[in-house]
Amino acid sequence: MTKRALLVGIDIYPDPRNNLNSCVADTLAIRNMLEGLYDFDPTDIQLVHNQNATLTNVLDQLDWLFTGVTPGDQIVFFQSSHGYSYPEGSTMVEVLCLYDAFLKDEDLVRRTLALPPNVLTVILDSCHSGGMSKRFVTTQKNGSAVTTQCHVAKGKFWQPDPERASRDAQLLAQVTQFKFFGRSTTADAGAIAKNLMINPVGVPSAKSFKEAAAELNGVLFSACLANETAAAGSLPTDQLSAFTYALINDIRPDLPVAELNRLVSQRLDRLNMTQHPIAMAPFAQPHLLTQTLISMGDGTKSFKADEQMSNIGDSVEAWLNKNLS
């Protein structure tokens, strides 16, 4: 069995306005997780940081990541960086921001199509909308005393130069459909709403499971909904990006992806983050959400047997019904 990972973290950008403080640290935390929990060999984990994360280099590393993959392998792509969204014709598209260019989802999706099923996990700690900062409040109890602290973390949404920002703003009126990262293009209001908000009110369900379905040939685990801001490092998250911090604290090799998503979301809720991670599987492979992250084992059996966790069957089924309907 081959275990291989590509971890991209970008804290430094050519425009200092876009510099972040936690993305490189995120990759090191994920590396430790892969080595400690999943027995990845350090020589099979490639780190790409800052000015080395050019489009050419990352595409080359993706080709390395996907070369010679066979059934049963465990392949991981993780990126912590800015994201961005902009109009392209009538479609609002989402991209990941590398050091010198955008990584479009089609460049990633196309490389995954030849992979065998049940081998690929993609984890993205970035966001495609929001502001330059994220404000949140934490509380800490010490006996009967409660201490409240306000925090500000930098948002992981790329700030374009004024010319680009003006041009993109002028094109917004022509947008009639959305291309969320790693998912199919859709103009269906229900599918769009599900990617933008939790429990949208007055919006019908998507007409089909295929609307905005994952196109990646694997599990896609993202830091937040499309209209939310992902937080970079802060004191309450040990100077890691918020999603990465929650993930490494809640992950267990026997957890189904759907249940892990719920636990990570709950941890972010306790930080008052207003940041809701989302896990996606290809339309033809919804069972991946009941399997374990990365190892792709049957997560329901071991998790149901854990007496410390109650009603796992109900919670996974409820999560799947909510997110696949």
GROMACS .gro file of C-alpha atoms in nm:
model
  325
    1MET     CA    1   0.000   0.000   0.000
    2THR     CA    2   0.125   0.346  -0.093
    3LYS     CA    3   0.065   0.635   0.147
    4ARG     CA    4   0.149   0.972  -0.003
    5ALA     CA    5   0.064   1.333   0.079
    6LEU     CA    6   0.113   1.681  -0.067
    7LEU     CA    7   0.076   1.962   0.189
    8VAL     CA    8   0.072   2.323   0.063
    9GLY     CA    9   0.085   2.619   0.300
   10ILE     CA   10   0.117   2.985   0.198
   11ASP     CA   11   0.172   3.260   0.454
   12ILE     CA   12   0.372   3.496   0.231
   13TYR     CA   13   0.229   3.651  -0.087
   14PRO     CA   14   0.378   3.913  -0.321
   15ASP     CA   15   0.121   4.164  -0.192
   16PRO     CA   16   0.182   4.197   0.186
   17ARG     CA   17  -0.188   4.271   0.240
   18ASN     CA   18  -0.251   3.902   0.178
   19ASN     CA   19   0.009   3.763   0.418
   20LEU     CA   20  -0.121   3.510   0.671
   21ASN     CA   21   0.019   3.371   0.995
   22SER     CA   22  -0.075   3.004   1.022
   23CYS     CA   23  -0.072   2.818   0.691
   24VAL     CA   24   0.282   2.680   0.712
   25ALA     CA   25   0.213   2.575   1.072
   26ASP     CA   26  -0.104   2.402   0.949
   27THR     CA   27   0.095   2.185   0.710
   28LEU     CA   28   0.333   2.083   0.988
   29ALA     CA   29   0.038   1.992   1.211
   30ILE     CA   30  -0.120   1.783   0.933
   31ARG     CA   31   0.216   1.615   0.870
   32ASN     CA   32   0.238   1.517   1.236
   33MET     CA   33  -0.118   1.385   1.220
   34LEU     CA   34  -0.043   1.172   0.913
   35GLU     CA   35   0.274   1.030   1.064
   36GLY     CA   36   0.130   0.972   1.410
   37LEU     CA   37  -0.225   0.850   1.338
   38TYR     CA   38  -0.197   0.706   0.987
   39ASP     CA   39   0.162   0.577   0.977
   40PHE     CA   40   0.270   0.783   0.676
   41ASP     CA   41   0.644   0.771   0.609
   42PRO     CA   42   0.800   1.121   0.630
   43THR     CA   43   0.971   1.061   0.295
   44ASP     CA   44   0.629   1.026   0.129
   45ILE     CA   45   0.501   1.362   0.254
   46GLN     CA   46   0.588   1.661   0.037
   47LEU     CA   47   0.572   2.010   0.189
   48VAL     CA   48   0.541   2.316  -0.037
   49HIS     CA   49   0.556   2.657   0.129
   50ASN     CA   50   0.527   3.025   0.039
   51GLN     CA   51   0.725   3.132  -0.271
   52ASN     CA   52   0.776   2.767  -0.368
   53ALA     CA   53   0.399   2.725  -0.405
   54THR     CA   54   0.386   2.850  -0.762
   55LEU     CA   55   0.126   2.716  -1.001
   56THR     CA   56   0.389   2.528  -1.203
   57ASN     CA   57   0.542   2.368  -0.896
   58VAL     CA   58   0.212   2.271  -0.734
   59LEU     CA   59   0.084   2.114  -1.057
   60ASP     CA   60   0.410   1.918  -1.085
   61GLN     CA   61   0.370   1.802  -0.727
   62LEU     CA   62   0.010   1.699  -0.792
   63ASP     CA   63   0.134   1.487  -1.082
   64TRP     CA   64   0.383   1.325  -0.841
   65LEU     CA   65   0.105   1.269  -0.587
   66PHE     CA   66  -0.121   1.087  -0.833
   67THR     CA   67   0.139   0.885  -1.027
   68GLY     CA   68   0.113   0.507  -0.998
   69VAL     CA   69  -0.177   0.506  -0.751
   70THR     CA   70  -0.345   0.167  -0.713
   71PRO     CA   71  -0.656   0.046  -0.524
   72GLY     CA   72  -0.610   0.051  -0.149
   73ASP     CA   73  -0.358   0.338  -0.147
   74GLN     CA   74  -0.405   0.643   0.077
   75ILE     CA   75  -0.351   0.976  -0.102
   76VAL     CA   76  -0.391   1.316   0.068
   77PHE     CA   77  -0.386   1.668  -0.075
   78PHE     CA   78  -0.402   1.947   0.185
   79GLN     CA   79  -0.384   2.319   0.118
   80SER     CA   80  -0.398   2.606   0.367
   81SER     CA   81  -0.404   2.945   0.197
   82HIS     CA   82  -0.629   3.218   0.070
   83GLY     CA   83  -0.918   3.140  -0.160
   84TYR     CA   84  -1.102   3.372  -0.397
   85SER     CA   85  -1.414   3.380  -0.614
   86TYR     CA   86  -1.481   3.584  -0.926
   87PRO     CA   87  -1.714   3.597  -1.227
   88GLU     CA   88  -1.605   3.404  -1.533
   89GLY     CA   89  -1.865   3.469  -1.798
   90SER     CA   90  -2.199   3.391  -1.633
   91THR     CA   91  -2.043   3.164  -1.370
   92MET     CA   92  -1.906   3.258  -1.029
   93VAL     CA   93  -1.603   3.035  -0.988
   94GLU     CA   94  -1.395   2.954  -0.681
   95VAL     CA   95  -1.017   2.914  -0.683
   96LEU     CA   96  -0.729   2.854  -0.443
   97CYS     CA   97  -0.463   3.124  -0.429
   98LEU     CA   98  -0.110   3.004  -0.488
   99TYR     CA   99   0.193   3.232  -0.458
  100ASP     CA  100   0.181   3.354  -0.818
  101ALA     CA  101  -0.150   3.240  -0.967
  102PHE     CA  102  -0.486   3.076  -0.905
  103LEU     CA  103  -0.531   2.700  -0.882
  104LYS     CA  104  -0.860   2.627  -1.057
  105ASP     CA  105  -1.055   2.325  -0.949
  106GLU     CA  106  -1.052   2.188  -1.304
  107ASP     CA  107  -0.673   2.151  -1.281
  108LEU     CA  108  -0.716   1.939  -0.970
  109VAL     CA  109  -1.030   1.751  -1.075
  110ARG     CA  110  -0.888   1.647  -1.410
  111ARG     CA  111  -0.589   1.488  -1.240
  112THR     CA  112  -0.810   1.284  -1.006
  113LEU     CA  113  -1.036   1.126  -1.266
  114ALA     CA  114  -0.799   0.840  -1.350
  115LEU     CA  115  -0.750   0.744  -0.985
  116PRO     CA  116  -0.913   0.430  -0.849
  117PRO     CA  117  -1.205   0.496  -0.615
  118ASN     CA  118  -1.165   0.518  -0.237
  119VAL     CA  119  -0.807   0.646  -0.230
  120LEU     CA  120  -0.814   1.030  -0.233
  121THR     CA  121  -0.876   1.277   0.049
  122VAL     CA  122  -0.865   1.653  -0.025
  123ILE     CA  123  -0.865   1.890   0.275
  124LEU     CA  124  -0.885   2.265   0.210
  125ASP     CA  125  -0.838   2.529   0.480
  126SER     CA  126  -0.932   2.841   0.286
  127CYS     CA  127  -1.240   3.044   0.201
  128HIS     CA  128  -1.384   3.206  -0.110
  129SER     CA  129  -1.572   3.500   0.038
  130GLY     CA  130  -1.583   3.718   0.347
  131GLY     CA  131  -1.370   3.996   0.484
  132MET     CA  132  -1.016   4.069   0.588
  133SER     CA  133  -1.071   3.968   0.950
  134LYS     CA  134  -1.283   3.739   1.162
  135ARG     CA  135  -1.401   3.852   1.504
  136PHE     CA  136  -1.507   3.605   1.771
  137VAL     CA  137  -1.551   3.577   2.147
  138THR     CA  138  -1.440   3.300   2.383
  139THR     CA  139  -1.537   3.236   2.744
  140GLN     CA  140  -1.350   3.046   3.013
  141LYS     CA  141  -1.489   2.931   3.346
  142ASN     CA  142  -1.276   2.930   3.661
  143GLY     CA  143  -1.503   2.818   3.941
  144SER     CA  144  -1.791   3.062   3.953
  145ALA     CA  145  -1.601   3.327   3.758
  146VAL     CA  146  -1.640   3.355   3.382
  147THR     CA  147  -1.378   3.534   3.175
  148THR     CA  148  -1.475   3.664   2.832
  149GLN     CA  149  -1.219   3.759   2.569
  150CYS     CA  150  -1.259   3.913   2.226
  151HIS     CA  151  -1.029   3.797   1.946
  152VAL     CA  152  -0.957   3.898   1.589
  153ALA     CA  153  -0.811   3.651   1.338
  154LYS     CA  154  -0.721   3.731   0.980
  155GLY     CA  155  -0.967   3.604   0.721
  156LYS     CA  156  -0.835   3.365   0.453
  157PHE     CA  157  -0.998   3.550   0.163
  158TRP     CA  158  -0.757   3.694  -0.094
  159GLN     CA  159  -0.758   4.071  -0.147
  160PRO     CA  160  -0.720   4.158  -0.518
  161ASP     CA  161  -0.553   4.474  -0.637
  162PRO     CA  162  -0.794   4.768  -0.689
  163GLU     CA  163  -0.806   4.725  -1.068
  164ARG     CA  164  -0.901   4.357  -1.042
  165ALA     CA  165  -1.150   4.423  -0.763
  166SER     CA  166  -1.323   4.689  -0.973
  167ARG     CA  167  -1.333   4.468  -1.281
  168ASP     CA  168  -1.474   4.168  -1.092
  169ALA     CA  169  -1.738   4.385  -0.920
  170GLN     CA  170  -1.861   4.515  -1.256
  171LEU     CA  171  -1.911   4.157  -1.379
  172LEU     CA  172  -2.119   4.039  -1.084
  173ALA     CA  173  -2.450   4.136  -1.244
  174GLN     CA  174  -2.406   3.878  -1.522
  175VAL     CA  175  -2.362   3.580  -1.286
  176THR     CA  176  -2.643   3.323  -1.322
  177GLN     CA  177  -2.472   3.009  -1.191
  178PHE     CA  178  -2.204   2.897  -0.946
  179LYS     CA  179  -1.900   2.669  -0.964
  180PHE     CA  180  -1.809   2.588  -0.605
  181PHE     CA  181  -1.456   2.450  -0.573
  182GLY     CA  182  -1.441   2.084  -0.665
  183ARG     CA  183  -1.810   2.069  -0.751
  184SER     CA  184  -2.016   2.078  -1.068
  185THR     CA  185  -2.158   2.402  -1.205
  186THR     CA  186  -2.518   2.469  -1.103
  187ALA     CA  187  -2.790   2.730  -1.141
  188ASP     CA  188  -3.024   2.540  -0.905
  189ALA     CA  189  -3.132   2.768  -0.619
  190GLY     CA  190  -3.156   2.483  -0.368
  191ALA     CA  191  -2.808   2.354  -0.442
  192ILE     CA  192  -2.661   2.705  -0.431
  193ALA     CA  193  -2.832   2.783  -0.099
  194LYS     CA  194  -2.701   2.462   0.060
  195ASN     CA  195  -2.346   2.566  -0.023
  196LEU     CA  196  -2.396   2.921   0.105
  197MET     CA  197  -2.578   2.881   0.436
  198ILE     CA  198  -2.692   2.649   0.713
  199ASN     CA  199  -3.064   2.560   0.701
  200PRO     CA  200  -3.172   2.815   0.438
  201VAL     CA  201  -3.527   2.939   0.496
  202GLY     CA  202  -3.786   2.934   0.219
  203VAL     CA  203  -3.556   2.777  -0.041
  204PRO     CA  204  -3.657   2.445  -0.203
  205SER     CA  205  -3.423   2.148  -0.195
  206ALA     CA  206  -3.196   2.090  -0.491
  207LYS     CA  207  -3.378   1.934  -0.786
  208SER     CA  208  -3.118   1.659  -0.810
  209PHE     CA  209  -2.829   1.511  -0.613
  210LYS     CA  210  -2.619   1.593  -0.919
  211GLU     CA  211  -2.659   1.969  -0.868
  212ALA     CA  212  -2.331   2.112  -0.731
  213ALA     CA  213  -2.213   1.755  -0.673
  214ALA     CA  214  -1.847   1.688  -0.602
  215GLU     CA  215  -1.649   1.627  -0.920
  216LEU     CA  216  -1.331   1.526  -0.741
  217ASN     CA  217  -1.274   1.152  -0.741
  218GLY     CA  218  -1.250   1.142  -0.362
  219VAL     CA  219  -1.358   1.303  -0.036
  220LEU     CA  220  -1.350   1.685  -0.024
  221PHE     CA  221  -1.337   1.837   0.327
  222SER     CA  222  -1.349   2.218   0.328
  223ALA     CA  223  -1.312   2.475   0.605
  224CYS     CA  224  -1.643   2.658   0.565
  225LEU     CA  225  -1.949   2.729   0.356
  226ALA     CA  226  -1.909   2.937   0.042
  227ASN     CA  227  -2.023   3.268   0.196
  228GLU     CA  228  -1.828   3.230   0.522
  229THR     CA  229  -1.480   3.342   0.620
  230ALA     CA  230  -1.223   3.087   0.735
  231ALA     CA  231  -1.012   3.213   1.024
  232ALA     CA  232  -0.633   3.209   1.023
  233GLY     CA  233  -0.432   3.155   1.342
  234SER     CA  234  -0.519   3.306   1.679
  235LEU     CA  235  -0.444   3.240   2.044
  236PRO     CA  236  -0.755   3.024   2.109
  237THR     CA  237  -0.659   2.798   1.817
  238ASP     CA  238  -0.292   2.762   1.918
  239GLN     CA  239  -0.193   2.989   1.625
  240LEU     CA  240  -0.322   2.732   1.376
  241SER     CA  241  -0.596   2.813   1.129
  242ALA     CA  242  -0.928   2.744   1.300
  243PHE     CA  243  -1.041   2.454   1.079
  244THR     CA  244  -0.703   2.279   1.098
  245TYR     CA  245  -0.697   2.327   1.476
  246ALA     CA  246  -1.043   2.171   1.513
  247LEU     CA  247  -0.961   1.888   1.273
  248ILE     CA  248  -0.643   1.771   1.446
  249ASN     CA  249  -0.814   1.789   1.786
  250ASP     CA  250  -1.122   1.589   1.685
  251ILE     CA  251  -0.989   1.340   1.434
  252ARG     CA  252  -0.982   0.971   1.516
  253PRO     CA  253  -0.889   0.705   1.262
  254ASP     CA  254  -1.216   0.519   1.326
  255LEU     CA  255  -1.454   0.815   1.280
  256PRO     CA  256  -1.681   0.833   0.974
  257VAL     CA  257  -1.626   1.147   0.770
  258ALA     CA  258  -1.980   1.268   0.840
  259GLU     CA  259  -1.936   1.239   1.215
  260LEU     CA  260  -1.594   1.402   1.205
  261ASN     CA  261  -1.751   1.691   1.015
  262ARG     CA  262  -2.011   1.727   1.291
  263LEU     CA  263  -1.751   1.725   1.569
  264VAL     CA  264  -1.526   1.978   1.395
  265SER     CA  265  -1.826   2.205   1.336
  266GLN     CA  266  -1.925   2.180   1.702
  267ARG     CA  267  -1.573   2.275   1.816
  268LEU     CA  268  -1.580   2.582   1.591
  269ASP     CA  269  -1.925   2.668   1.726
  270ARG     CA  270  -1.786   2.660   2.079
  271LEU     CA  271  -1.534   2.920   1.967
  272ASN     CA  272  -1.821   3.130   1.826
  273MET     CA  273  -1.650   3.120   1.489
  274THR     CA  274  -1.955   3.120   1.259
  275GLN     CA  275  -1.760   2.883   1.038
  276HIS     CA  276  -1.924   2.560   0.922
  277PRO     CA  277  -1.701   2.300   0.753
  278ILE     CA  278  -1.850   2.088   0.478
  279ALA     CA  279  -1.761   1.736   0.365
  280MET     CA  280  -1.851   1.624   0.014
  281ALA     CA  281  -1.834   1.298  -0.178
  282PRO     CA  282  -1.886   1.232  -0.550
  283PHE     CA  283  -2.246   1.177  -0.658
  284ALA     CA  284  -2.170   0.814  -0.741
  285GLN     CA  285  -1.984   0.750  -0.413
  286PRO     CA  286  -2.198   0.884  -0.124
  287HIS     CA  287  -2.078   0.594   0.092
  288LEU     CA  288  -1.745   0.773   0.131
  289LEU     CA  289  -1.907   0.993   0.396
  290THR     CA  290  -1.972   0.686   0.612
  291GLN     CA  291  -1.611   0.574   0.574
  292THR     CA  292  -1.314   0.695   0.773
  293LEU     CA  293  -1.114   0.994   0.658
  294ILE     CA  294  -0.792   0.909   0.470
  295SER     CA  295  -0.792   0.532   0.544
  296MET     CA  296  -1.136   0.488   0.378
  297GLY     CA  297  -1.236   0.208   0.616
  298ASP     CA  298  -1.586   0.129   0.736
  299GLY     CA  299  -1.630   0.392   1.004
  300THR     CA  300  -1.978   0.291   1.117
  301LYS     CA  301  -1.887  -0.046   1.270
  302SER     CA  302  -1.608   0.065   1.501
  303PHE     CA  303  -1.786   0.389   1.588
  304LYS     CA  304  -2.112   0.214   1.678
  305ALA     CA  305  -1.917  -0.012   1.909
  306ASP     CA  306  -1.772   0.283   2.101
  307GLU     CA  307  -1.981   0.312   2.418
  308GLN     CA  308  -1.859   0.667   2.479
  309MET     CA  309  -2.030   0.783   2.160
  310SER     CA  310  -2.407   0.733   2.153
  311ASN     CA  311  -2.646   0.715   1.861
  312ILE     CA  312  -2.378   0.717   1.593
  313GLY     CA  313  -2.605   0.539   1.348
  314ASP     CA  314  -2.869   0.806   1.396
  315SER     CA  315  -2.622   1.096   1.378
  316VAL     CA  316  -2.452   0.975   1.059
  317GLU     CA  317  -2.786   0.897   0.894
  318ALA     CA  318  -2.924   1.238   0.993
  319TRP     CA  319  -2.614   1.415   0.863
  320LEU     CA  320  -2.628   1.229   0.532
  321ASN     CA  321  -2.999   1.300   0.490
  322LYS     CA  322  -2.942   1.669   0.559
  323ASN     CA  323  -2.640   1.712   0.332
  324LEU     CA  324  -2.730   1.480   0.044
  325SER     CA  325  -3.093   1.583   0.002
   0.00000   0.00000   0.00000
